Short mmCIF file of C-alpha atoms in Angstrom, two decimals:
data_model
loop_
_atom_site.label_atom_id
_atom_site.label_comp_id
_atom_site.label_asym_id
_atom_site.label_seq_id
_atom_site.Cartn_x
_atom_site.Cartn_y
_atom_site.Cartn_z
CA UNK A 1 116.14 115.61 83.24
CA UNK A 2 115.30 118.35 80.79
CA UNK A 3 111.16 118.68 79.64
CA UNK A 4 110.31 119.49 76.42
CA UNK A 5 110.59 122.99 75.96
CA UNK A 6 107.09 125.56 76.18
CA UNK A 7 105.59 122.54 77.92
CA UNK A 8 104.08 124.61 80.77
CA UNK A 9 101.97 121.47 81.82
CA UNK A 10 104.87 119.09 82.35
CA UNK A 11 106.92 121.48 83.54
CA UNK A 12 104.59 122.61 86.85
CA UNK A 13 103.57 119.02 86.90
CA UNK A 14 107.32 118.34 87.94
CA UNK A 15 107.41 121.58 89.91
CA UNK A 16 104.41 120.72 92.00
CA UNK A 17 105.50 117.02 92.59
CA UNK A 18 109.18 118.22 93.74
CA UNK A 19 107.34 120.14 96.46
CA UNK A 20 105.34 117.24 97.27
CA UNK A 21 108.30 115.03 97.53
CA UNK A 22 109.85 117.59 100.04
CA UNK A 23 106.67 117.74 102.28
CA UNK A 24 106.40 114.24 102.40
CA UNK A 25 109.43 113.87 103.31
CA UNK A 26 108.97 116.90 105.99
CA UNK A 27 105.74 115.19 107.11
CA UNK A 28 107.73 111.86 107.15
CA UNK A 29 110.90 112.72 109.07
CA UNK A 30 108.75 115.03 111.75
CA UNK A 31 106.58 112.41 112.24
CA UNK A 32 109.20 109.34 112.94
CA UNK A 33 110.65 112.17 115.33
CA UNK A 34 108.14 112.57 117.00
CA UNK A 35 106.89 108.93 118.22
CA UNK A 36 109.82 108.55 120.29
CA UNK A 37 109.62 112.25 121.43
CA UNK A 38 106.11 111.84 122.74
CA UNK A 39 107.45 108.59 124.70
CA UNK A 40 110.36 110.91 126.12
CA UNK A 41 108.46 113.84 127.45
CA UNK A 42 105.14 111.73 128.08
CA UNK A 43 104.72 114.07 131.33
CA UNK A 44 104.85 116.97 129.67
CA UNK A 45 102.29 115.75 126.64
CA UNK A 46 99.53 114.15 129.35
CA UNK A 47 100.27 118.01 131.02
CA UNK A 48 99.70 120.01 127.72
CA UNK A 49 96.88 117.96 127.11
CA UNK A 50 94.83 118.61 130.18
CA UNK A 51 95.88 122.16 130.07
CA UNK A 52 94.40 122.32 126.94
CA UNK A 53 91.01 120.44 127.53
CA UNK A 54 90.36 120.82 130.84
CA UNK A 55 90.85 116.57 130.79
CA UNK A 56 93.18 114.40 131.94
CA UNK A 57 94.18 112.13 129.66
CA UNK A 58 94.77 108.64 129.70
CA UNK A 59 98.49 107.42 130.38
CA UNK A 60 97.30 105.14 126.92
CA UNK A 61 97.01 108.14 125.03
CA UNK A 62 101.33 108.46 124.35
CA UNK A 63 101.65 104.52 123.01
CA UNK A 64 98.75 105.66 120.88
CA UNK A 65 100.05 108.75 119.68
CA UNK A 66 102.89 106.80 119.13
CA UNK A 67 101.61 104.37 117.09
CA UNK A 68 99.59 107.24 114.94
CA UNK A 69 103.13 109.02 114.30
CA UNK A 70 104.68 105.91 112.95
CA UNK A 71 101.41 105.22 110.60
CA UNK A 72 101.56 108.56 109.55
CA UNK A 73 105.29 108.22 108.92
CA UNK A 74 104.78 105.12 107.33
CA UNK A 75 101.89 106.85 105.23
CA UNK A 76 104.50 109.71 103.82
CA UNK A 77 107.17 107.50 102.92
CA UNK A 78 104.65 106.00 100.78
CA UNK A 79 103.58 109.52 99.25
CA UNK A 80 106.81 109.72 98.80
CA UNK A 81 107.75 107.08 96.38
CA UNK A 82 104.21 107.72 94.68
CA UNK A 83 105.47 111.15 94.04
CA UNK A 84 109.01 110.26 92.74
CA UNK A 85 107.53 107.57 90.53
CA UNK A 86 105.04 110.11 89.04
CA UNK A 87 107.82 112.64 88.63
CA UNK A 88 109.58 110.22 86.83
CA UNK A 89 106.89 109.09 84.23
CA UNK A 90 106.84 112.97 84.00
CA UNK A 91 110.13 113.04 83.21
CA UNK A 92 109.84 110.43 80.42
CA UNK A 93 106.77 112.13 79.20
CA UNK A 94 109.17 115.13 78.54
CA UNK A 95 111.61 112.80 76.93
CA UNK A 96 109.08 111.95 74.82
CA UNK A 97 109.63 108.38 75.83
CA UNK A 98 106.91 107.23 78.00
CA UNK A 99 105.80 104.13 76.87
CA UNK A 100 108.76 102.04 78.65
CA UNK A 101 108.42 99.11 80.50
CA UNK A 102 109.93 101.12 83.40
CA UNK A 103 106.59 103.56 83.34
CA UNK A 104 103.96 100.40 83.02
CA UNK A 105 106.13 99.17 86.76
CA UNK A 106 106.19 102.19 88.22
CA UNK A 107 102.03 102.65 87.62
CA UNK A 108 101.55 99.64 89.08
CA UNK A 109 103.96 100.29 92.30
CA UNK A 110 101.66 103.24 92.40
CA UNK A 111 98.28 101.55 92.49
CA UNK A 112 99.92 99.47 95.66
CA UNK A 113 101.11 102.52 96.82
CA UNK A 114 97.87 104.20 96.87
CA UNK A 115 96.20 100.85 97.93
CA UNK A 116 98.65 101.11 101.26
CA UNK A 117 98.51 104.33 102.27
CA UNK A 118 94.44 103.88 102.46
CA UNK A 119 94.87 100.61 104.50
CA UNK A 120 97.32 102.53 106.88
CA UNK A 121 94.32 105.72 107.32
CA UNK A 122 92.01 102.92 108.86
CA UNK A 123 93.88 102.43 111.79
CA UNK A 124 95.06 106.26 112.22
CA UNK A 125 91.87 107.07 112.13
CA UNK A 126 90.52 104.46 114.16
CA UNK A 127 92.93 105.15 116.64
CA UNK A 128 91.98 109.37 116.63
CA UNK A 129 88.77 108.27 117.38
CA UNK A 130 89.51 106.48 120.04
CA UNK A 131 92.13 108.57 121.86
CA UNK A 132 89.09 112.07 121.01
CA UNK A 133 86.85 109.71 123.52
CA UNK A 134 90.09 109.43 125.83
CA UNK A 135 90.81 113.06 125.78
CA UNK A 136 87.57 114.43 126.44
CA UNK A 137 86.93 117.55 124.11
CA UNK A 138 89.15 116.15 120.97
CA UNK A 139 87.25 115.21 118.18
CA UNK A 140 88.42 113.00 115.44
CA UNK A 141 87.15 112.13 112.26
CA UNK A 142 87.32 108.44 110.21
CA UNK A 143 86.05 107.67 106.64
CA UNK A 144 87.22 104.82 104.09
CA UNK A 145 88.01 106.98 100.88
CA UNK A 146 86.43 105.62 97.85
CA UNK A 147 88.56 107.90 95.45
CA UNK A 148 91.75 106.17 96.59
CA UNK A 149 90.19 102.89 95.37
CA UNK A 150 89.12 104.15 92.03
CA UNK A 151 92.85 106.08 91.41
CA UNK A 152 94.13 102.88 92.57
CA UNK A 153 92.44 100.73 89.88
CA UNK A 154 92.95 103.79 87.27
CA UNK A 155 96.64 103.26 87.63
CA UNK A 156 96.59 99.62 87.39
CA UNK A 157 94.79 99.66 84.17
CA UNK A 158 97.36 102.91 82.97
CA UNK A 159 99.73 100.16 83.70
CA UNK A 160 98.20 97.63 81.59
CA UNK A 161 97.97 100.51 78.69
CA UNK A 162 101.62 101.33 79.18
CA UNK A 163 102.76 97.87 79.31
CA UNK A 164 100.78 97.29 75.76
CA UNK A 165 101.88 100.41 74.33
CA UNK A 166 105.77 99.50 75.06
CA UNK A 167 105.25 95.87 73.67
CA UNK A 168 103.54 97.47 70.54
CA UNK A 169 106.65 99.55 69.69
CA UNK A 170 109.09 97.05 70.41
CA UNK A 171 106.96 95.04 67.95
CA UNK A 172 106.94 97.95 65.39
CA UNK A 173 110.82 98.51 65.92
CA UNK A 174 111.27 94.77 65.03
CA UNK A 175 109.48 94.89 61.98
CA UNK A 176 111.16 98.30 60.38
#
C-alpha cells in the first residue's frame, strides 16, 4: 500500500515495523529450530556447557531449554502479528482511512497480544532462573513488566476510540 506522500513519519513507521516483522520472524523460526536441536545433540550442549562454566550441568537443563525455545518461539509469533497489525493501521493511516472497524479489531488483538507475550516472559524467565542455579555460573534475570500492562490497556481504550470514531462517520455518511 502506498503512504501519503512527504509523510516521513508513516513512512519509517512502516520501514521500522517491516524489519521488526522479519526479526520476529528470524527470532521465531531459529528458536522453534532450535528446541528440537538441543534434544538432538543434548551431549554436545551438557559438553559446551561445562566447558564453558567449569559445571556440569543437569541432564534437566535440555527439556528446559527446550521448553524456553518454544516460549520464546511462541513469544515472536506473537510480535509478529502485533507488528503486522500495527503496520497495517499504518497503512490505513496513509490511506487516510483509519477509523475502520478493521483498525478498532486489530487494537484490540493487540492489547491480547501484548497481554500474552507478558504471560509467556513469566515462565521463560522463571525457568532461566532456575536452569542459572542448575548451571552454576549462569545468571538469569526475571521481572513482571509494568509497561506491557499499561500499552496493553492503552490499546484497548485506542480500540474503543477507533471503534467510536468509525460508528461516528458511518453515522455522518448516513445523514449527508
Amino acid at each position: 500500500m502506498s503512504l501519503r506522500p512527504r509523510d516521513p513519519l508513516l513512512t519509517a513507521g512502516r520501514l521500522i515495523v517491516t524489519a521488526g516483522l522479519g526479526l520476529a520472524a528470524l527470532i521465531g523460526v531459529t528458536s522453534l529450530l532450535g528446541a528440537p536441536a538441543i534434544v538432538l545433540f543434548r551431549a554436545d550442549v551438557l559438553a559446551g556447557i561445562a566447558s564453558e562454566t567449569g559445571h556440569a550441568a543437569s541432564t534437566q537443563t535440555i527439556p528446559g531449554l527446550a521448553v524456553i525455545l518454544l516460549l520464546i518461539a511462541a513469544m515472536a509469533a506473537a510480535a509478529f502479528l502485533f507488528l503486522l497489525d500495527l503496520r497495517r493501521i499504518i497503512d490505513s493511516v496513509g490511506a487516510g482511512d483509519p477509523f475502520i472497524p478493521a483498525n478498532a479489531r486489530r487494537l484490540t488483538r493487540m492489547g491480547w497480544l501484548t497481554l500474552a507475550v507478558e504471560g509467556m516472559s513469566w515462565p521463560v524467565g522463571a525457568m532461566g532462573v532456575w536452569l542459572a542455579g542448575m548451571i552454576g555460573n549462569a545468571t538469569a534475570d526475571f521481572d513482571i513488566s509494568p509497561g506491557s500492562f499499561l500499552l496493553a490497556i492503552v490499546l484497548f481504550i485506542l480500540a474503543r476510540v477507533f471503534r467510536e470514531g468509525a460508528r461516528m462517520r458511518d453515522d455522518l455518511e448516513g445523514t449527508v
